[in-house]
Amino acid sequence: MLTFRGWLILGAAAAFLAQTTGLIVQGGQLRDERAEVVRLEGDLKTARKRAADAEALVRQSEAVGAVQAQEAAIICQGEGAELFNRGRQVGLAIGRSQCPAS
């Protein structure tokens, strides 16, 4: 049979063992959490790169759109000038046909 001192030592050993087991479990949880943090950091880096790529594509698309708008304006100006000249020629022809002095 154990004496009081034996029970005291056994209780202290059990408490120490329980605390050590708790620390081991906490250590495992900390390792898992650290692995999760590392994974999330990688995900964040990937997301930032994708956002930067998307911003670059938007800027490129805006530049292409601006060039296309300028090209369309030039084409429209040319077509407008052409229509003006045609209208002028038609107007002159009508004016000449109406003039008795011709």
Short mmCIF file of N, CA and C in Angstrom, two decimals:
data_model
loop_
_atom_site.label_atom_id
_atom_site.label_comp_id
_atom_site.label_asym_id
_atom_site.label_seq_id
_atom_site.Cartn_x
_atom_site.Cartn_y
_atom_site.Cartn_z
N MET A 1 0.83 -1.16 0.00
CA MET A 1 0.00 0.00 0.00
C MET A 1 0.89 1.24 0.00
N LEU A 2 0.41 2.28 -0.73
CA LEU A 2 1.20 3.51 -0.85
C LEU A 2 0.96 4.42 0.35
N THR A 3 2.03 5.07 0.70
CA THR A 3 1.93 6.05 1.79
C THR A 3 1.45 7.37 1.21
N PHE A 4 1.22 8.30 2.09
CA PHE A 4 0.77 9.62 1.66
C PHE A 4 1.78 10.26 0.70
N ARG A 5 3.06 10.07 1.05
CA ARG A 5 4.13 10.63 0.21
C ARG A 5 4.13 9.97 -1.15
N GLY A 6 3.89 8.68 -1.21
CA GLY A 6 3.83 7.95 -2.48
C GLY A 6 2.68 8.46 -3.34
N TRP A 7 1.51 8.65 -2.68
CA TRP A 7 0.36 9.19 -3.42
C TRP A 7 0.65 10.61 -3.92
N LEU A 8 1.36 11.36 -3.14
CA LEU A 8 1.70 12.72 -3.52
C LEU A 8 2.63 12.72 -4.74
N ILE A 9 3.63 11.86 -4.72
CA ILE A 9 4.56 11.74 -5.85
C ILE A 9 3.83 11.24 -7.09
N LEU A 10 2.96 10.25 -6.91
CA LEU A 10 2.19 9.70 -8.03
C LEU A 10 1.26 10.77 -8.62
N GLY A 11 0.64 11.58 -7.76
CA GLY A 11 -0.22 12.67 -8.22
C GLY A 11 0.56 13.72 -8.98
N ALA A 12 1.76 14.06 -8.48
CA ALA A 12 2.61 15.06 -9.15
C ALA A 12 3.06 14.53 -10.51
N ALA A 13 3.42 13.24 -10.56
CA ALA A 13 3.84 12.63 -11.83
C ALA A 13 2.68 12.63 -12.83
N ALA A 14 1.47 12.32 -12.35
CA ALA A 14 0.30 12.32 -13.24
C ALA A 14 0.01 13.72 -13.76
N ALA A 15 0.13 14.72 -12.88
CA ALA A 15 -0.09 16.10 -13.30
C ALA A 15 0.95 16.52 -14.32
N PHE A 16 2.21 16.15 -14.06
CA PHE A 16 3.28 16.46 -15.00
C PHE A 16 3.03 15.80 -16.35
N LEU A 17 2.63 14.53 -16.32
CA LEU A 17 2.34 13.79 -17.55
C LEU A 17 1.17 14.44 -18.30
N ALA A 18 0.14 14.85 -17.58
CA ALA A 18 -1.01 15.50 -18.22
C ALA A 18 -0.60 16.83 -18.85
N GLN A 19 0.23 17.59 -18.14
CA GLN A 19 0.68 18.87 -18.65
C GLN A 19 1.56 18.67 -19.88
N THR A 20 2.44 17.69 -19.81
CA THR A 20 3.32 17.39 -20.95
C THR A 20 2.51 16.96 -22.17
N THR A 21 1.51 16.13 -21.93
CA THR A 21 0.64 15.69 -23.03
C THR A 21 -0.10 16.89 -23.63
N GLY A 22 -0.57 17.79 -22.77
CA GLY A 22 -1.24 19.00 -23.24
C GLY A 22 -0.31 19.85 -24.09
N LEU A 23 0.94 19.97 -23.66
CA LEU A 23 1.92 20.75 -24.42
C LEU A 23 2.21 20.10 -25.77
N ILE A 24 2.28 18.78 -25.77
CA ILE A 24 2.52 18.07 -27.03
C ILE A 24 1.36 18.31 -28.00
N VAL A 25 0.14 18.24 -27.48
CA VAL A 25 -1.03 18.48 -28.31
C VAL A 25 -1.03 19.92 -28.82
N GLN A 26 -0.72 20.88 -27.94
CA GLN A 26 -0.65 22.28 -28.34
C GLN A 26 0.42 22.49 -29.41
N GLY A 27 1.55 21.81 -29.25
CA GLY A 27 2.62 21.92 -30.25
C GLY A 27 2.15 21.44 -31.61
N GLY A 28 1.41 20.34 -31.63
CA GLY A 28 0.86 19.84 -32.90
C GLY A 28 -0.11 20.82 -33.51
N GLN A 29 -0.95 21.44 -32.66
CA GLN A 29 -1.89 22.43 -33.16
C GLN A 29 -1.17 23.64 -33.71
N LEU A 30 -0.10 24.05 -33.03
CA LEU A 30 0.68 25.19 -33.51
C LEU A 30 1.33 24.90 -34.85
N ARG A 31 1.84 23.68 -35.02
CA ARG A 31 2.43 23.30 -36.30
C ARG A 31 1.38 23.34 -37.40
N ASP A 32 0.18 22.83 -37.10
CA ASP A 32 -0.91 22.84 -38.08
C ASP A 32 -1.31 24.28 -38.45
N GLU A 33 -1.37 25.12 -37.42
CA GLU A 33 -1.73 26.52 -37.67
C GLU A 33 -0.65 27.22 -38.48
N ARG A 34 0.60 26.92 -38.19
CA ARG A 34 1.72 27.52 -38.95
C ARG A 34 1.65 27.07 -40.42
N ALA A 35 1.35 25.81 -40.64
CA ALA A 35 1.21 25.31 -42.02
C ALA A 35 0.06 26.02 -42.72
N GLU A 36 -1.02 26.27 -41.99
CA GLU A 36 -2.17 26.99 -42.55
C GLU A 36 -1.78 28.43 -42.90
N VAL A 37 -1.00 29.08 -42.03
CA VAL A 37 -0.55 30.44 -42.29
C VAL A 37 0.33 30.48 -43.54
N VAL A 38 1.22 29.53 -43.67
CA VAL A 38 2.10 29.47 -44.85
C VAL A 38 1.27 29.29 -46.11
N ARG A 39 0.25 28.41 -46.06
CA ARG A 39 -0.62 28.18 -47.21
C ARG A 39 -1.39 29.45 -47.56
N LEU A 40 -1.91 30.13 -46.54
CA LEU A 40 -2.67 31.36 -46.78
C LEU A 40 -1.78 32.47 -47.34
N GLU A 41 -0.53 32.53 -46.88
CA GLU A 41 0.41 33.51 -47.44
C GLU A 41 0.64 33.24 -48.93
N GLY A 42 0.78 31.97 -49.28
CA GLY A 42 0.92 31.61 -50.70
C GLY A 42 -0.31 31.99 -51.51
N ASP A 43 -1.50 31.73 -50.93
CA ASP A 43 -2.74 32.10 -51.61
C ASP A 43 -2.82 33.61 -51.80
N LEU A 44 -2.41 34.37 -50.78
CA LEU A 44 -2.43 35.83 -50.87
C LEU A 44 -1.48 36.32 -51.95
N LYS A 45 -0.29 35.72 -52.02
CA LYS A 45 0.68 36.11 -53.04
C LYS A 45 0.12 35.82 -54.44
N THR A 46 -0.53 34.67 -54.60
CA THR A 46 -1.14 34.32 -55.88
C THR A 46 -2.26 35.30 -56.22
N ALA A 47 -3.09 35.64 -55.24
CA ALA A 47 -4.19 36.58 -55.48
C ALA A 47 -3.66 37.95 -55.87
N ARG A 48 -2.60 38.40 -55.21
CA ARG A 48 -2.01 39.71 -55.56
C ARG A 48 -1.45 39.69 -56.98
N LYS A 49 -0.81 38.59 -57.37
CA LYS A 49 -0.26 38.49 -58.72
C LYS A 49 -1.39 38.50 -59.74
N ARG A 50 -2.45 37.77 -59.47
CA ARG A 50 -3.59 37.76 -60.39
C ARG A 50 -4.23 39.14 -60.51
N ALA A 51 -4.31 39.86 -59.39
CA ALA A 51 -4.87 41.21 -59.41
C ALA A 51 -3.98 42.14 -60.24
N ALA A 52 -2.68 42.01 -60.09
CA ALA A 52 -1.75 42.83 -60.87
C ALA A 52 -1.86 42.50 -62.35
N ASP A 53 -1.98 41.21 -62.68
CA ASP A 53 -2.14 40.81 -64.07
C ASP A 53 -3.44 41.36 -64.64
N ALA A 54 -4.51 41.33 -63.86
CA ALA A 54 -5.80 41.85 -64.31
C ALA A 54 -5.73 43.35 -64.53
N GLU A 55 -5.05 44.06 -63.64
CA GLU A 55 -4.89 45.51 -63.81
C GLU A 55 -4.10 45.82 -65.07
N ALA A 56 -3.07 45.04 -65.35
CA ALA A 56 -2.29 45.23 -66.57
C ALA A 56 -3.15 44.99 -67.81
N LEU A 57 -3.99 43.96 -67.76
CA LEU A 57 -4.87 43.69 -68.89
C LEU A 57 -5.88 44.81 -69.09
N VAL A 58 -6.39 45.36 -67.99
CA VAL A 58 -7.33 46.48 -68.09
C VAL A 58 -6.65 47.69 -68.72
N ARG A 59 -5.43 48.00 -68.26
CA ARG A 59 -4.70 49.14 -68.84
C ARG A 59 -4.44 48.91 -70.32
N GLN A 60 -4.05 47.68 -70.69
CA GLN A 60 -3.79 47.37 -72.09
C GLN A 60 -5.08 47.50 -72.91
N SER A 61 -6.18 47.01 -72.37
CA SER A 61 -7.46 47.10 -73.07
C SER A 61 -7.89 48.55 -73.24
N GLU A 62 -7.67 49.36 -72.20
CA GLU A 62 -8.00 50.79 -72.30
C GLU A 62 -7.17 51.46 -73.39
N ALA A 63 -5.89 51.11 -73.46
CA ALA A 63 -5.03 51.70 -74.49
C ALA A 63 -5.47 51.28 -75.88
N VAL A 64 -5.79 50.00 -76.05
CA VAL A 64 -6.26 49.51 -77.35
C VAL A 64 -7.57 50.19 -77.72
N GLY A 65 -8.47 50.33 -76.74
CA GLY A 65 -9.75 50.98 -76.99
C GLY A 65 -9.56 52.43 -77.40
N ALA A 66 -8.62 53.12 -76.77
CA ALA A 66 -8.35 54.52 -77.12
C ALA A 66 -7.83 54.63 -78.55
N VAL A 67 -6.94 53.73 -78.92
CA VAL A 67 -6.40 53.74 -80.30
C VAL A 67 -7.53 53.45 -81.30
N GLN A 68 -8.37 52.47 -80.98
CA GLN A 68 -9.48 52.15 -81.89
C GLN A 68 -10.45 53.32 -82.00
N ALA A 69 -10.68 54.03 -80.91
CA ALA A 69 -11.56 55.20 -80.95
C ALA A 69 -10.96 56.30 -81.82
N GLN A 70 -9.65 56.50 -81.71
CA GLN A 70 -8.99 57.49 -82.55
C GLN A 70 -9.08 57.10 -84.03
N GLU A 71 -8.85 55.81 -84.31
CA GLU A 71 -8.95 55.34 -85.69
C GLU A 71 -10.36 55.54 -86.24
N ALA A 72 -11.37 55.24 -85.42
CA ALA A 72 -12.75 55.42 -85.85
C ALA A 72 -13.05 56.89 -86.10
N ALA A 73 -12.52 57.78 -85.26
CA ALA A 73 -12.75 59.22 -85.45
C ALA A 73 -12.12 59.70 -86.75
N ILE A 74 -10.93 59.19 -87.05
CA ILE A 74 -10.27 59.58 -88.30
C ILE A 74 -11.06 59.10 -89.51
N ILE A 75 -11.53 57.85 -89.42
CA ILE A 75 -12.33 57.29 -90.51
C ILE A 75 -13.61 58.09 -90.69
N CYS A 76 -14.28 58.43 -89.58
CA CYS A 76 -15.52 59.20 -89.66
C CYS A 76 -15.27 60.59 -90.23
N GLN A 77 -14.15 61.21 -89.87
CA GLN A 77 -13.82 62.52 -90.42
C GLN A 77 -13.62 62.42 -91.92
N GLY A 78 -12.93 61.35 -92.35
CA GLY A 78 -12.70 61.15 -93.78
C GLY A 78 -14.01 60.93 -94.52
N GLU A 79 -14.88 60.10 -93.95
CA GLU A 79 -16.17 59.84 -94.58
C GLU A 79 -17.03 61.09 -94.60
N GLY A 80 -16.96 61.88 -93.53
CA GLY A 80 -17.73 63.12 -93.48
C GLY A 80 -17.26 64.09 -94.55
N ALA A 81 -15.94 64.20 -94.71
CA ALA A 81 -15.40 65.09 -95.74
C ALA A 81 -15.81 64.61 -97.12
N GLU A 82 -15.79 63.29 -97.31
CA GLU A 82 -16.19 62.72 -98.60
C GLU A 82 -17.66 63.02 -98.89
N LEU A 83 -18.51 62.83 -97.90
CA LEU A 83 -19.93 63.13 -98.07
C LEU A 83 -20.15 64.62 -98.33
N PHE A 84 -19.41 65.47 -97.64
CA PHE A 84 -19.52 66.91 -97.87
C PHE A 84 -19.17 67.25 -99.31
N ASN A 85 -18.07 66.67 -99.80
CA ASN A 85 -17.66 66.95 -101.18
C ASN A 85 -18.68 66.44 -102.19
N ARG A 86 -19.23 65.26 -101.94
CA ARG A 86 -20.28 64.74 -102.83
C ARG A 86 -21.50 65.66 -102.83
N GLY A 87 -21.89 66.08 -101.62
CA GLY A 87 -23.03 67.00 -101.52
C GLY A 87 -22.76 68.31 -102.23
N ARG A 88 -21.56 68.79 -102.11
CA ARG A 88 -21.17 70.04 -102.78
C ARG A 88 -21.23 69.89 -104.29
N GLN A 89 -20.73 68.74 -104.78
CA GLN A 89 -20.75 68.51 -106.22
C GLN A 89 -22.18 68.38 -106.73
N VAL A 90 -23.03 67.67 -105.96
CA VAL A 90 -24.43 67.54 -106.35
C VAL A 90 -25.10 68.91 -106.34
N GLY A 91 -24.82 69.68 -105.30
CA GLY A 91 -25.39 71.04 -105.22
C GLY A 91 -24.95 71.90 -106.38
N LEU A 92 -23.67 71.81 -106.74
CA LEU A 92 -23.17 72.58 -107.87
C LEU A 92 -23.84 72.13 -109.18
N ALA A 93 -24.00 70.83 -109.31
CA ALA A 93 -24.64 70.31 -110.54
C ALA A 93 -26.09 70.79 -110.63
N ILE A 94 -26.79 70.75 -109.52
CA ILE A 94 -28.18 71.22 -109.52
C ILE A 94 -28.21 72.72 -109.79
N GLY A 95 -27.30 73.44 -109.16
CA GLY A 95 -27.25 74.90 -109.39
C GLY A 95 -26.95 75.22 -110.83
N ARG A 96 -26.05 74.49 -111.47
CA ARG A 96 -25.72 74.72 -112.87
C ARG A 96 -26.90 74.40 -113.79
N SER A 97 -27.60 73.31 -113.41
CA SER A 97 -28.73 72.92 -114.27
C SER A 97 -29.87 73.93 -114.16
N GLN A 98 -29.93 74.66 -113.07
CA GLN A 98 -31.00 75.64 -112.88
C GLN A 98 -30.62 77.01 -113.45
N CYS A 99 -29.36 77.19 -113.75
CA CYS A 99 -28.90 78.48 -114.22
C CYS A 99 -29.13 78.62 -115.72
N PRO A 100 -29.86 79.62 -116.16
CA PRO A 100 -30.14 79.76 -117.60
C PRO A 100 -28.91 80.19 -118.40
N ALA A 101 -27.91 80.70 -117.73
CA ALA A 101 -26.73 81.18 -118.45
C ALA A 101 -25.81 80.07 -118.88
N SER A 102 -26.00 78.85 -118.42
CA SER A 102 -25.07 77.79 -118.75
C SER A 102 -25.18 77.36 -120.17
#
